[in-house]
């Protein structure tokens, strides 16, 4: 499972990287400025789960694009372990 989590981390880093992080922080800063003091209370509970969900969905689409399921069939991991690692990655994010 550790290897599957590492694969997901590398995929996110390769596909999103620093530009996505800077863009997310810029959006958060802009919302905090526009919403003034109460912005953090409104934005944080909404933006963070939305971003994590977006990353997990993107991981799934990347796996489909790269036909990762064919590689996974050759590995000594079960489908249950793959699903567990995806849930674990979402929880870690």
mmCIF file of C-alpha atoms in Angstrom:
data_model
loop_
_atom_site.group_PDB
_atom_site.id
_atom_site.type_symbol
_atom_site.label_atom_id
_atom_site.label_comp_id
_atom_site.label_asym_id
_atom_site.label_seq_id
_atom_site.Cartn_x
_atom_site.Cartn_y
_atom_site.Cartn_z
ATOM 1 C CA UNK A 1 0.000 0.000 0.000
ATOM 2 C CA UNK A 2 2.930 2.312 0.689
ATOM 3 C CA UNK A 3 3.957 2.078 -2.959
ATOM 4 C CA UNK A 4 0.448 2.910 -4.147
ATOM 5 C CA UNK A 5 0.346 5.978 -1.902
ATOM 6 C CA UNK A 6 3.730 7.051 -3.234
ATOM 7 C CA UNK A 7 2.446 6.631 -6.821
ATOM 8 C CA UNK A 8 -0.489 8.914 -6.047
ATOM 9 C CA UNK A 9 1.790 11.524 -4.448
ATOM 10 C CA UNK A 10 4.110 11.517 -7.456
ATOM 11 C CA UNK A 11 1.174 11.791 -9.844
ATOM 12 C CA UNK A 12 -0.247 14.787 -8.002
ATOM 13 C CA UNK A 13 3.162 16.430 -7.851
ATOM 14 C CA UNK A 14 3.750 15.832 -11.566
ATOM 15 C CA UNK A 15 0.347 17.007 -12.732
ATOM 16 C CA UNK A 16 -0.280 19.899 -10.332
ATOM 17 C CA UNK A 17 3.043 20.974 -8.945
ATOM 18 C CA UNK A 18 3.941 24.470 -7.836
ATOM 19 C CA UNK A 19 1.715 26.439 -10.267
ATOM 20 C CA UNK A 20 -1.434 24.801 -8.921
ATOM 21 C CA UNK A 21 -0.385 25.441 -5.327
ATOM 22 C CA UNK A 22 0.327 29.111 -6.086
ATOM 23 C CA UNK A 23 -3.022 29.451 -7.851
ATOM 24 C CA UNK A 24 -4.877 27.883 -4.916
ATOM 25 C CA UNK A 25 -3.157 30.194 -2.445
ATOM 26 C CA UNK A 26 -3.915 33.220 -4.641
ATOM 27 C CA UNK A 27 -7.604 32.297 -4.800
ATOM 28 C CA UNK A 28 -7.700 31.788 -1.050
ATOM 29 C CA UNK A 29 -5.985 35.145 -0.432
ATOM 30 C CA UNK A 30 -8.353 36.915 -2.829
ATOM 31 C CA UNK A 31 -11.381 35.410 -1.098
ATOM 32 C CA UNK A 32 -10.047 36.394 2.311
ATOM 33 C CA UNK A 33 -9.571 39.977 1.119
ATOM 34 C CA UNK A 34 -13.006 40.158 -0.499
ATOM 35 C CA UNK A 35 -14.823 38.562 2.431
ATOM 36 C CA UNK A 36 -12.702 40.477 4.974
ATOM 37 C CA UNK A 37 -12.416 38.992 8.482
ATOM 38 C CA UNK A 38 -15.081 36.296 8.210
ATOM 39 C CA UNK A 39 -13.600 34.895 5.009
ATOM 40 C CA UNK A 40 -11.504 32.267 6.745
ATOM 41 C CA UNK A 41 -14.553 30.866 8.503
ATOM 42 C CA UNK A 42 -16.490 30.642 5.252
ATOM 43 C CA UNK A 43 -13.787 29.624 2.785
ATOM 44 C CA UNK A 44 -11.788 26.991 4.657
ATOM 45 C CA UNK A 45 -14.587 24.451 5.248
ATOM 46 C CA UNK A 46 -15.662 24.767 1.616
ATOM 47 C CA UNK A 47 -12.435 25.076 -0.349
ATOM 48 C CA UNK A 48 -10.303 22.369 1.248
ATOM 49 C CA UNK A 49 -12.733 19.435 0.761
ATOM 50 C CA UNK A 50 -13.460 20.625 -2.759
ATOM 51 C CA UNK A 51 -9.750 20.689 -3.600
ATOM 52 C CA UNK A 52 -9.135 17.223 -2.127
ATOM 53 C CA UNK A 53 -12.101 15.797 -4.026
ATOM 54 C CA UNK A 54 -10.804 17.372 -7.217
ATOM 55 C CA UNK A 55 -7.390 15.768 -6.723
ATOM 56 C CA UNK A 56 -8.812 12.302 -6.067
ATOM 57 C CA UNK A 57 -11.046 12.515 -9.140
ATOM 58 C CA UNK A 58 -8.064 13.701 -11.174
ATOM 59 C CA UNK A 59 -6.033 10.727 -9.966
ATOM 60 C CA UNK A 60 -8.737 8.402 -11.214
ATOM 61 C CA UNK A 61 -8.843 10.083 -14.616
ATOM 62 C CA UNK A 62 -5.024 9.992 -14.876
ATOM 63 C CA UNK A 63 -5.061 6.271 -14.097
ATOM 64 C CA UNK A 64 -7.626 5.715 -16.843
ATOM 65 C CA UNK A 65 -5.673 7.820 -19.332
ATOM 66 C CA UNK A 66 -2.425 6.016 -18.622
ATOM 67 C CA UNK A 67 -4.201 2.603 -18.568
ATOM 68 C CA UNK A 68 -2.807 1.901 -15.121
ATOM 69 C CA UNK A 69 -5.263 -0.943 -14.530
ATOM 70 C CA UNK A 70 -3.278 -3.107 -16.961
ATOM 71 C CA UNK A 71 -0.123 -2.530 -14.917
ATOM 72 C CA UNK A 72 -1.967 -3.112 -11.659
ATOM 73 C CA UNK A 73 -3.096 -6.519 -12.857
ATOM 74 C CA UNK A 74 0.556 -7.581 -13.083
ATOM 75 C CA UNK A 75 1.369 -6.347 -9.578
ATOM 76 C CA UNK A 76 0.959 -8.431 -6.425
ATOM 77 C CA UNK A 77 -1.772 -6.143 -5.063
ATOM 78 C CA UNK A 78 -5.472 -6.782 -4.927
ATOM 79 C CA UNK A 79 -8.233 -4.446 -6.035
ATOM 80 C CA UNK A 80 -9.158 -3.976 -2.381
ATOM 81 C CA UNK A 81 -5.652 -2.700 -1.595
ATOM 82 C CA UNK A 82 -5.830 -0.247 -4.488
ATOM 83 C CA UNK A 83 -9.152 1.122 -3.238
ATOM 84 C CA UNK A 84 -7.873 1.299 0.344
ATOM 85 C CA UNK A 85 -4.795 3.223 -0.763
ATOM 86 C CA UNK A 86 -6.940 5.720 -2.674
ATOM 87 C CA UNK A 87 -9.101 6.297 0.405
ATOM 88 C CA UNK A 88 -5.995 6.599 2.570
ATOM 89 C CA UNK A 89 -4.557 9.164 0.170
ATOM 90 C CA UNK A 90 -7.777 11.187 0.321
ATOM 91 C CA UNK A 91 -7.682 11.095 4.128
ATOM 92 C CA UNK A 92 -4.024 12.160 4.191
ATOM 93 C CA UNK A 93 -4.763 15.091 1.941
#
